[in-house]
PDB file of C-alpha atoms in Angstrom:
ATOM      1  CA  MET A 274     107.989 -75.362 -48.758  1.00 83.00           C
ATOM      2  CA  PRO A 275     106.093 -73.227 -51.163  1.00 84.00           C
ATOM      3  CA  SER A 276     105.648 -74.827 -54.653  1.00 90.00           C
ATOM      4  CA  THR A 277     107.068 -72.730 -57.693  1.00 92.00           C
ATOM      5  CA  GLN A 278     103.702 -71.664 -58.608  1.00 93.00           C
ATOM      6  CA  GLN A 279     103.303 -70.083 -55.140  1.00 94.00           C
ATOM      7  CA  VAL A 280     106.469 -68.524 -55.194  1.00 94.00           C
ATOM      8  CA  ARG A 281     105.506 -66.830 -58.655  1.00 95.00           C
ATOM      9  CA  ALA A 282     102.102 -65.979 -57.285  1.00 96.00           C
ATOM     10  CA  LEU A 283     103.656 -64.192 -54.178  1.00 96.00           C
ATOM     11  CA  GLN A 284     106.138 -62.496 -56.625  1.00 96.00           C
ATOM     12  CA  ALA A 285     103.264 -61.375 -58.676  1.00 97.00           C
ATOM     13  CA  LEU A 286     101.206 -60.053 -55.926  1.00 97.00           C
ATOM     14  CA  SER A 287     104.481 -57.939 -54.715  1.00 97.00           C
ATOM     15  CA  PHE A 288     104.527 -56.384 -58.140  1.00 98.00           C
ATOM     16  CA  MET A 289     100.826 -55.811 -58.488  1.00 98.00           C
ATOM     17  CA  ASP A 290      99.111 -52.382 -58.876  1.00 98.00           C
ATOM     18  CA  LEU A 291      95.700 -53.361 -57.814  1.00 98.00           C
ATOM     19  CA  THR A 292      93.351 -51.394 -59.848  1.00 97.00           C
ATOM     20  CA  THR A 293      89.923 -50.289 -60.434  1.00 97.00           C
ATOM     21  CA  LEU A 294      89.261 -47.452 -62.724  1.00 97.00           C
ATOM     22  CA  ASN A 295      85.478 -47.528 -63.615  1.00 96.00           C
ATOM     23  CA  ASN A 296      83.265 -44.521 -63.877  1.00 96.00           C
ATOM     24  CA  ASP A 297      80.777 -46.301 -61.214  1.00 97.00           C
ATOM     25  CA  ASP A 298      83.391 -46.610 -58.725  1.00 98.00           C
ATOM     26  CA  ASN A 299      81.990 -45.716 -55.172  1.00 98.00           C
ATOM     27  CA  ARG A 300      83.072 -45.842 -51.631  1.00 98.00           C
ATOM     28  CA  LYS A 301      82.129 -49.415 -51.195  1.00 98.00           C
ATOM     29  CA  VAL A 302      84.316 -50.336 -54.235  1.00 98.00           C
ATOM     30  CA  ILE A 303      87.126 -48.537 -52.972  1.00 98.00           C
ATOM     31  CA  GLU A 304      87.257 -49.988 -49.510  1.00 98.00           C
ATOM     32  CA  ASP A 305      86.563 -53.498 -50.710  1.00 97.00           C
ATOM     33  CA  LEU A 306      89.669 -53.078 -53.194  1.00 97.00           C
ATOM     34  CA  CYS A 307      91.761 -51.803 -50.318  1.00 98.00           C
ATOM     35  CA  SER A 308      90.610 -54.680 -48.100  1.00 96.00           C
ATOM     36  CA  ARG A 309      91.899 -57.229 -50.390  1.00 96.00           C
ATOM     37  CA  ALA A 310      95.383 -55.494 -50.870  1.00 97.00           C
ATOM     38  CA  SER A 311      97.118 -58.061 -48.626  1.00 95.00           C
ATOM     39  CA  ILE A 312      97.129 -61.830 -48.642  1.00 93.00           C
ATOM     40  CA  ASN A 313      98.822 -63.870 -45.798  1.00 85.00           C
ATOM     41  CA  GLU A 314     100.608 -60.592 -44.439  1.00 88.00           C
ATOM     42  CA  LYS A 315     101.880 -59.872 -47.954  1.00 93.00           C
ATOM     43  CA  SER A 316     100.846 -56.650 -49.800  1.00 96.00           C
ATOM     44  CA  VAL A 317     100.380 -55.446 -53.296  1.00 98.00           C
ATOM     45  CA  ALA A 318     102.673 -52.610 -54.505  1.00 98.00           C
ATOM     46  CA  ALA A 319     100.000 -50.324 -54.880  1.00 98.00           C
ATOM     47  CA  VAL A 320      96.404 -49.711 -55.329  1.00 98.00           C
ATOM     48  CA  CYS A 321      95.325 -47.605 -58.262  1.00 98.00           C
ATOM     49  CA  VAL A 322      92.100 -45.353 -58.003  1.00 98.00           C
ATOM     50  CA  PHE A 323      90.675 -42.440 -59.690  1.00 98.00           C
ATOM     51  CA  PRO A 324      92.123 -39.078 -57.967  1.00 98.00           C
ATOM     52  CA  GLU A 325      88.959 -38.373 -56.113  1.00 98.00           C
ATOM     53  CA  TRP A 326      89.349 -41.648 -54.225  1.00 98.00           C
ATOM     54  CA  VAL A 327      93.065 -41.294 -53.263  1.00 98.00           C
ATOM     55  CA  ALA A 328      92.375 -39.955 -49.870  1.00 98.00           C
ATOM     56  CA  LEU A 329      89.763 -42.496 -48.883  1.00 98.00           C
ATOM     57  CA  ALA A 330      92.226 -45.193 -50.215  1.00 98.00           C
ATOM     58  CA  LYS A 331      95.154 -44.020 -48.179  1.00 98.00           C
ATOM     59  CA  GLN A 332      93.011 -43.450 -44.936  1.00 97.00           C
ATOM     60  CA  PHE A 333      91.577 -46.997 -45.157  1.00 98.00           C
ATOM     61  CA  LEU A 334      94.965 -48.545 -46.111  1.00 98.00           C
ATOM     62  CA  LYS A 335      96.392 -46.827 -42.989  1.00 97.00           C
ATOM     63  CA  GLU A 336      93.701 -47.974 -40.854  1.00 96.00           C
ATOM     64  CA  GLN A 337      94.440 -51.676 -42.017  1.00 94.00           C
ATOM     65  CA  GLY A 338      97.856 -51.266 -40.889  1.00 95.00           C
ATOM     66  CA  LEU A 339      99.276 -51.467 -44.645  1.00 95.00           C
ATOM     67  CA  ASN A 340     102.156 -48.997 -46.201  1.00 94.00           C
ATOM     68  CA  THR A 341     100.709 -49.825 -49.468  1.00 97.00           C
ATOM     69  CA  LYS A 342     101.201 -47.022 -51.890  1.00 98.00           C
ATOM     70  CA  VAL A 343      98.298 -45.351 -53.664  1.00 98.00           C
ATOM     71  CA  ALA A 344      98.640 -44.739 -57.356  1.00 98.00           C
ATOM     72  CA  THR A 345      96.151 -42.621 -59.436  1.00 98.00           C
ATOM     73  CA  VAL A 346      95.795 -41.551 -63.123  1.00 98.00           C
ATOM     74  CA  THR A 347      95.657 -38.584 -65.020  1.00 98.00           C
ATOM     75  CA  ASN A 348      94.999 -37.264 -68.592  1.00 98.00           C
ATOM     76  CA  PHE A 349      93.150 -40.627 -68.543  1.00 98.00           C
ATOM     77  CA  PRO A 350      92.339 -42.631 -70.613  1.00 97.00           C
ATOM     78  CA  ASP A 351      92.217 -40.284 -73.745  1.00 97.00           C
ATOM     79  CA  GLY A 352      95.767 -39.058 -73.876  1.00 98.00           C
ATOM     80  CA  SER A 353      94.900 -35.342 -74.661  1.00 98.00           C
ATOM     81  CA  SER A 354      97.501 -33.124 -75.925  1.00 98.00           C
ATOM     82  CA  ASN A 355      96.151 -30.295 -73.493  1.00 98.00           C
ATOM     83  CA  VAL A 356      99.188 -29.894 -71.209  1.00 98.00           C
ATOM     84  CA  GLU A 357      97.463 -27.493 -68.790  1.00 98.00           C
ATOM     85  CA  ARG A 358      94.820 -30.177 -68.106  1.00 98.00           C
ATOM     86  CA  ALA A 359      97.080 -32.895 -67.482  1.00 98.00           C
ATOM     87  CA  ALA A 360      99.283 -30.504 -65.375  1.00 98.00           C
ATOM     88  CA  ALA A 361      96.164 -29.439 -63.599  1.00 98.00           C
ATOM     89  CA  GLU A 362      94.957 -32.847 -62.856  1.00 98.00           C
ATOM     90  CA  THR A 363      98.390 -33.985 -61.698  1.00 98.00           C
ATOM     91  CA  GLU A 364      98.572 -31.161 -59.244  1.00 98.00           C
ATOM     92  CA  ARG A 365      95.239 -32.332 -57.839  1.00 98.00           C
ATOM     93  CA  ALA A 366      96.372 -35.968 -57.548  1.00 98.00           C
ATOM     94  CA  VAL A 367      99.553 -34.943 -55.605  1.00 98.00           C
ATOM     95  CA  ALA A 368      97.580 -32.700 -53.500  1.00 98.00           C
ATOM     96  CA  ALA A 369      95.045 -35.428 -52.573  1.00 97.00           C
ATOM     97  CA  GLY A 370      98.278 -37.577 -51.500  1.00 98.00           C
ATOM     98  CA  ALA A 371      98.929 -39.882 -54.456  1.00 98.00           C
ATOM     99  CA  ASP A 372     102.185 -41.347 -54.129  1.00 98.00           C
ATOM    100  CA  GLU A 373     102.343 -42.224 -57.674  1.00 98.00           C
ATOM    101  CA  VAL A 374     100.775 -40.837 -60.745  1.00 98.00           C
ATOM    102  CA  ASP A 375     100.117 -42.791 -64.197  1.00 98.00           C
ATOM    103  CA  VAL A 376      99.618 -40.334 -66.846  1.00 98.00           C
ATOM    104  CA  VAL A 377      98.678 -40.749 -70.344  1.00 98.00           C
ATOM    105  CA  LEU A 378     101.181 -39.592 -73.206  1.00 98.00           C
ATOM    106  CA  PRO A 379      99.510 -37.869 -75.722  1.00 98.00           C
ATOM    107  CA  TYR A 380     100.155 -40.722 -78.064  1.00 98.00           C
ATOM    108  CA  ARG A 381      97.701 -39.567 -80.798  1.00 98.00           C
ATOM    109  CA  ALA A 382      99.990 -36.388 -81.216  1.00 98.00           C
ATOM    110  CA  LEU A 383     103.076 -38.633 -81.465  1.00 98.00           C
ATOM    111  CA  LEU A 384     101.133 -40.775 -84.216  1.00 98.00           C
ATOM    112  CA  ASN A 385     100.764 -37.315 -85.913  1.00 98.00           C
ATOM    113  CA  GLY A 386     104.275 -36.432 -86.008  1.00 98.00           C
ATOM    114  CA  ASP A 387     104.338 -34.178 -82.883  1.00 98.00           C
ATOM    115  CA  GLU A 388     106.878 -34.894 -80.550  1.00 98.00           C
ATOM    116  CA  SER A 389     107.228 -31.698 -78.465  1.00 98.00           C
ATOM    117  CA  THR A 390     103.740 -31.924 -76.909  1.00 98.00           C
ATOM    118  CA  PRO A 391     104.353 -35.213 -75.434  1.00 98.00           C
ATOM    119  CA  ALA A 392     107.811 -34.314 -74.386  1.00 98.00           C
ATOM    120  CA  GLU A 393     106.362 -30.962 -72.820  1.00 98.00           C
ATOM    121  CA  LEU A 394     103.386 -32.859 -70.927  1.00 98.00           C
ATOM    122  CA  VAL A 395     105.806 -35.312 -69.243  1.00 98.00           C
ATOM    123  CA  ARG A 396     108.186 -32.807 -68.232  1.00 98.00           C
ATOM    124  CA  GLU A 397     105.653 -30.650 -66.717  1.00 98.00           C
ATOM    125  CA  CYS A 398     104.020 -33.486 -64.684  1.00 98.00           C
ATOM    126  CA  LYS A 399     107.333 -34.496 -63.620  1.00 98.00           C
ATOM    127  CA  ASP A 400     108.226 -31.278 -62.409  1.00 98.00           C
ATOM    128  CA  ILE A 401     104.802 -31.256 -60.255  1.00 98.00           C
ATOM    129  CA  CYS A 402     105.501 -34.658 -59.021  1.00 98.00           C
ATOM    130  CA  GLY A 403     109.249 -33.739 -58.094  1.00 98.00           C
ATOM    131  CA  ASP A 404     110.969 -36.735 -56.323  1.00 97.00           C
ATOM    132  CA  SER A 405     108.768 -37.579 -53.760  1.00 97.00           C
ATOM    133  CA  VAL A 406     105.643 -39.001 -56.118  1.00 98.00           C
ATOM    134  CA  LYS A 407     106.537 -41.400 -58.992  1.00 98.00           C
ATOM    135  CA  LEU A 408     105.535 -40.537 -62.381  1.00 99.00           C
ATOM    136  CA  LYS A 409     104.588 -43.354 -64.488  1.00 98.00           C
ATOM    137  CA  VAL A 410     104.057 -42.571 -68.283  1.00 99.00           C
ATOM    138  CA  ILE A 411     101.315 -44.771 -69.996  1.00 98.00           C
ATOM    139  CA  ILE A 412     102.370 -44.837 -73.761  1.00 98.00           C
ATOM    140  CA  GLU A 413      99.346 -46.849 -74.801  1.00 98.00           C
ATOM    141  CA  SER A 414     101.493 -49.211 -76.769  1.00 98.00           C
ATOM    142  CA  GLY A 415      98.601 -51.186 -78.411  1.00 98.00           C
ATOM    143  CA  GLU A 416      97.606 -47.787 -80.222  1.00 98.00           C
ATOM    144  CA  LEU A 417     101.076 -46.913 -81.376  1.00 98.00           C
ATOM    145  CA  GLU A 418     101.348 -50.358 -82.700  1.00 97.00           C
ATOM    146  CA  GLN A 419     104.274 -50.416 -84.517  1.00 98.00           C
ATOM    147  CA  HIS A 420     107.815 -51.250 -82.750  1.00 98.00           C
ATOM    148  CA  ASP A 421     109.552 -47.642 -83.990  1.00 98.00           C
ATOM    149  CA  LYS A 422     106.699 -45.568 -82.390  1.00 98.00           C
ATOM    150  CA  ILE A 423     106.639 -47.635 -79.129  1.00 98.00           C
ATOM    151  CA  VAL A 424     110.513 -47.323 -78.922  1.00 98.00           C
ATOM    152  CA  LEU A 425     110.031 -43.366 -79.655  1.00 98.00           C
ATOM    153  CA  ALA A 426     107.200 -42.939 -77.071  1.00 98.00           C
ATOM    154  CA  SER A 427     109.466 -44.737 -74.593  1.00 99.00           C
ATOM    155  CA  GLU A 428     112.399 -42.540 -75.186  1.00 98.00           C
ATOM    156  CA  LEU A 429     110.657 -39.388 -75.036  1.00 98.00           C
ATOM    157  CA  ALA A 430     108.984 -40.386 -71.587  1.00 98.00           C
ATOM    158  CA  ILE A 431     112.237 -41.428 -70.365  1.00 98.00           C
ATOM    159  CA  SER A 432     114.325 -38.423 -71.358  1.00 98.00           C
ATOM    160  CA  ASN A 433     111.713 -36.240 -69.898  1.00 98.00           C
ATOM    161  CA  GLY A 434     111.611 -37.540 -66.660  1.00 98.00           C
ATOM    162  CA  ALA A 435     109.442 -40.842 -66.506  1.00 98.00           C
ATOM    163  CA  ASP A 436     110.033 -42.754 -63.458  1.00 98.00           C
ATOM    164  CA  PHE A 437     108.324 -45.736 -65.125  1.00 99.00           C
ATOM    165  CA  ILE A 438     106.851 -46.214 -68.530  1.00 99.00           C
ATOM    166  CA  LYS A 439     103.765 -48.239 -68.643  1.00 98.00           C
ATOM    167  CA  THR A 440     102.250 -50.487 -71.533  1.00 98.00           C
ATOM    168  CA  SER A 441      98.602 -49.495 -71.525  1.00 98.00           C
ATOM    169  CA  THR A 442      95.564 -47.784 -69.681  1.00 98.00           C
ATOM    170  CA  GLY A 443      93.580 -51.155 -70.108  1.00 96.00           C
ATOM    171  CA  LYS A 444      90.864 -48.983 -71.804  1.00 96.00           C
ATOM    172  CA  VAL A 445      91.777 -49.790 -75.490  1.00 96.00           C
ATOM    173  CA  SER A 446      91.483 -53.075 -77.818  1.00 95.00           C
ATOM    174  CA  VAL A 447      95.096 -54.001 -77.557  1.00 96.00           C
ATOM    175  CA  ASN A 448      96.654 -53.418 -74.252  1.00 97.00           C
ATOM    176  CA  ALA A 449      99.828 -55.248 -72.831  1.00 97.00           C
ATOM    177  CA  THR A 450     101.759 -57.496 -74.997  1.00 98.00           C
ATOM    178  CA  LEU A 451     104.976 -59.122 -74.498  1.00 98.00           C
ATOM    179  CA  LYS A 452     106.226 -57.670 -77.865  1.00 98.00           C
ATOM    180  CA  ALA A 453     105.516 -53.914 -76.812  1.00 98.00           C
ATOM    181  CA  ALA A 454     107.250 -55.048 -73.325  1.00 98.00           C
ATOM    182  CA  GLU A 455     110.550 -56.263 -74.903  1.00 98.00           C
ATOM    183  CA  ALA A 456     110.540 -53.061 -76.913  1.00 98.00           C
ATOM    184  CA  MET A 457     110.073 -50.811 -73.817  1.00 98.00           C
ATOM    185  CA  LEU A 458     112.355 -52.802 -71.492  1.00 98.00           C
ATOM    186  CA  GLY A 459     114.998 -52.579 -74.308  1.00 98.00           C
ATOM    187  CA  VAL A 460     114.737 -48.772 -74.169  1.00 98.00           C
ATOM    188  CA  ILE A 461     115.092 -48.701 -70.417  1.00 98.00           C
ATOM    189  CA  LYS A 462     118.166 -50.864 -70.751  1.00 98.00           C
ATOM    190  CA  ALA A 463     119.556 -48.632 -73.634  1.00 98.00           C
ATOM    191  CA  SER A 464     118.850 -45.481 -71.393  1.00 98.00           C
ATOM    192  CA  GLN A 465     121.105 -46.517 -68.669  1.00 97.00           C
ATOM    193  CA  THR A 466     118.605 -44.778 -66.214  1.00 98.00           C
ATOM    194  CA  ASP A 467     116.510 -46.186 -63.209  1.00 98.00           C
ATOM    195  CA  CYS A 468     113.308 -46.037 -65.021  1.00 98.00           C
ATOM    196  CA  GLY A 469     110.856 -48.803 -64.102  1.00 98.00           C
ATOM    197  CA  PHE A 470     108.390 -50.668 -66.292  1.00 99.00           C
ATOM    198  CA  LYS A 471     104.730 -51.599 -65.947  1.00 98.00           C
ATOM    199  CA  ALA A 472     102.568 -53.966 -67.785  1.00 98.00           C
ATOM    200  CA  ALA A 473      98.962 -53.117 -67.818  1.00 98.00           C
ATOM    201  CA  GLY A 474      95.789 -54.587 -69.262  1.00 96.00           C
ATOM    202  CA  GLY A 475      94.642 -58.108 -69.897  1.00 95.00           C
ATOM    203  CA  ILE A 476      97.101 -59.774 -67.391  1.00 97.00           C
ATOM    204  CA  ARG A 477      94.440 -62.038 -65.637  1.00 97.00           C
ATOM    205  CA  THR A 478      96.513 -64.942 -64.498  1.00 97.00           C
ATOM    206  CA  VAL A 479      99.601 -65.882 -62.558  1.00 97.00           C
ATOM    207  CA  ASP A 480     100.905 -67.514 -65.798  1.00 97.00           C
ATOM    208  CA  ASP A 481     100.256 -64.369 -67.726  1.00 97.00           C
ATOM    209  CA  ALA A 482     102.036 -62.312 -65.087  1.00 98.00           C
ATOM    210  CA  VAL A 483     105.025 -64.768 -65.145  1.00 97.00           C
ATOM    211  CA  ARG A 484     105.666 -64.402 -68.805  1.00 98.00           C
ATOM    212  CA  TYR A 485     106.362 -60.687 -68.141  1.00 98.00           C
ATOM    213  CA  ILE A 486     108.331 -61.517 -65.040  1.00 98.00           C
ATOM    214  CA  GLU A 487     110.531 -63.745 -66.981  1.00 98.00           C
ATOM    215  CA  LEU A 488     110.913 -61.203 -69.908  1.00 98.00           C
ATOM    216  CA  ALA A 489     112.092 -58.703 -67.518  1.00 98.00           C
ATOM    217  CA  GLU A 490     114.362 -61.155 -65.766  1.00 98.00           C
ATOM    218  CA  GLN A 491     115.846 -62.171 -69.101  1.00 98.00           C
ATOM    219  CA  LEU A 492     116.447 -58.629 -70.315  1.00 98.00           C
ATOM    220  CA  MET A 493     117.135 -56.682 -66.955  1.00 98.00           C
ATOM    221  CA  GLY A 494     118.521 -59.434 -64.692  1.00 98.00           C
ATOM    222  CA  GLU A 495     116.710 -60.666 -61.773  1.00 97.00           C
ATOM    223  CA  ASP A 496     118.224 -58.401 -59.303  1.00 98.00           C
ATOM    224  CA  TRP A 497     116.432 -55.655 -61.315  1.00 98.00           C
ATOM    225  CA  VAL A 498     113.053 -57.221 -61.152  1.00 98.00           C
ATOM    226  CA  THR A 499     111.736 -55.698 -57.867  1.00 98.00           C
ATOM    227  CA  ALA A 500     108.720 -53.293 -57.161  1.00 98.00           C
ATOM    228  CA  SER A 501     110.718 -50.539 -57.199  1.00 98.00           C
ATOM    229  CA  HIS A 502     111.349 -51.459 -61.037  1.00 98.00           C
ATOM    230  CA  PHE A 503     108.671 -53.620 -62.099  1.00 98.00           C
ATOM    231  CA  ARG A 504     104.850 -53.325 -61.844  1.00 98.00           C
ATOM    232  CA  ILE A 505     101.747 -55.094 -63.261  1.00 98.00           C
ATOM    233  CA  GLY A 506      98.653 -53.236 -63.454  1.00 97.00           C
ATOM    234  CA  ALA A 507      95.573 -55.787 -63.006  1.00 94.00           C
ATOM    235  CA  SER A 508      92.311 -56.288 -61.036  1.00 90.00           C
ATOM    236  CA  SER A 509      91.269 -59.720 -61.889  1.00 92.00           C
ATOM    237  CA  LEU A 510      94.766 -61.269 -61.477  1.00 97.00           C
ATOM    238  CA  LEU A 511      94.302 -61.116 -57.720  1.00 96.00           C
ATOM    239  CA  GLN A 512      91.676 -63.663 -58.042  1.00 96.00           C
ATOM    240  CA  ASP A 513      93.954 -66.221 -59.418  1.00 96.00           C
ATOM    241  CA  ILE A 514      96.801 -65.341 -56.882  1.00 96.00           C
ATOM    242  CA  GLN A 515      94.306 -65.993 -54.214  1.00 94.00           C
ATOM    243  CA  LYS A 516      93.342 -69.435 -55.490  1.00 94.00           C
ATOM    244  CA  ILE A 517      97.115 -70.407 -55.553  1.00 94.00           C
ATOM    245  CA  LEU A 518      97.862 -69.026 -52.190  1.00 89.00           C
ATOM    246  CA  VAL A 519      95.032 -69.677 -50.163  1.00 82.00           C
ATOM    247  CA  LYS A 520      94.966 -73.299 -51.044  1.00 69.00           C
ATOM    248  CA  ALA A 521      94.081 -75.620 -48.342  1.00 41.00           C
TER     249      ALA A 521
END
């Protein structure tokens, strides 16, 4: 009988977007990431890589007999206000075979009082993704800081077609926090849509992951917390999961 910690570790694994988004990523790094996408025949929800590595990741996972999704990022990490750039990058990502696209909302524009550019960017990217590719919108909650700005960014993303809203790029000083997660989950609940939630950045242990899982269960109900609605973006978390699940 698995322990409670092992059960939670398996949960965290099933919700995980196993990620590498470093400028020095290469073929070996991507193949190594994909080779670690399953433990004891249980797979992560997705692997997340830069667009130029999507095709390699998909091929490698297929060769391993895994149906794991491949996610990528666009308008990343700066959250530019250039809608054409974000749309072009998203088109390329979809053409490369990405199952999911994590696009950065132009959060600085929002902080400057511009709501129309972020709304347009999400709308354009969702039109490109259509129904077959999930669009996850990164609001960069640590940079927005204030509760009302986090709520506004979440509402804008959802109302313009986001399939998920995501806390962070993992490339700023403050990434996922429970406070931001609570605000974002509250917006999802109030929206009465099928939008999902992804916490990313700084989640390094199963105990960290469990705090977000329990918060989502509390606010949205246990039945809601599945990989179709809930994700954790991380890289180092896998090491802690492995320690727990591969114990002698």
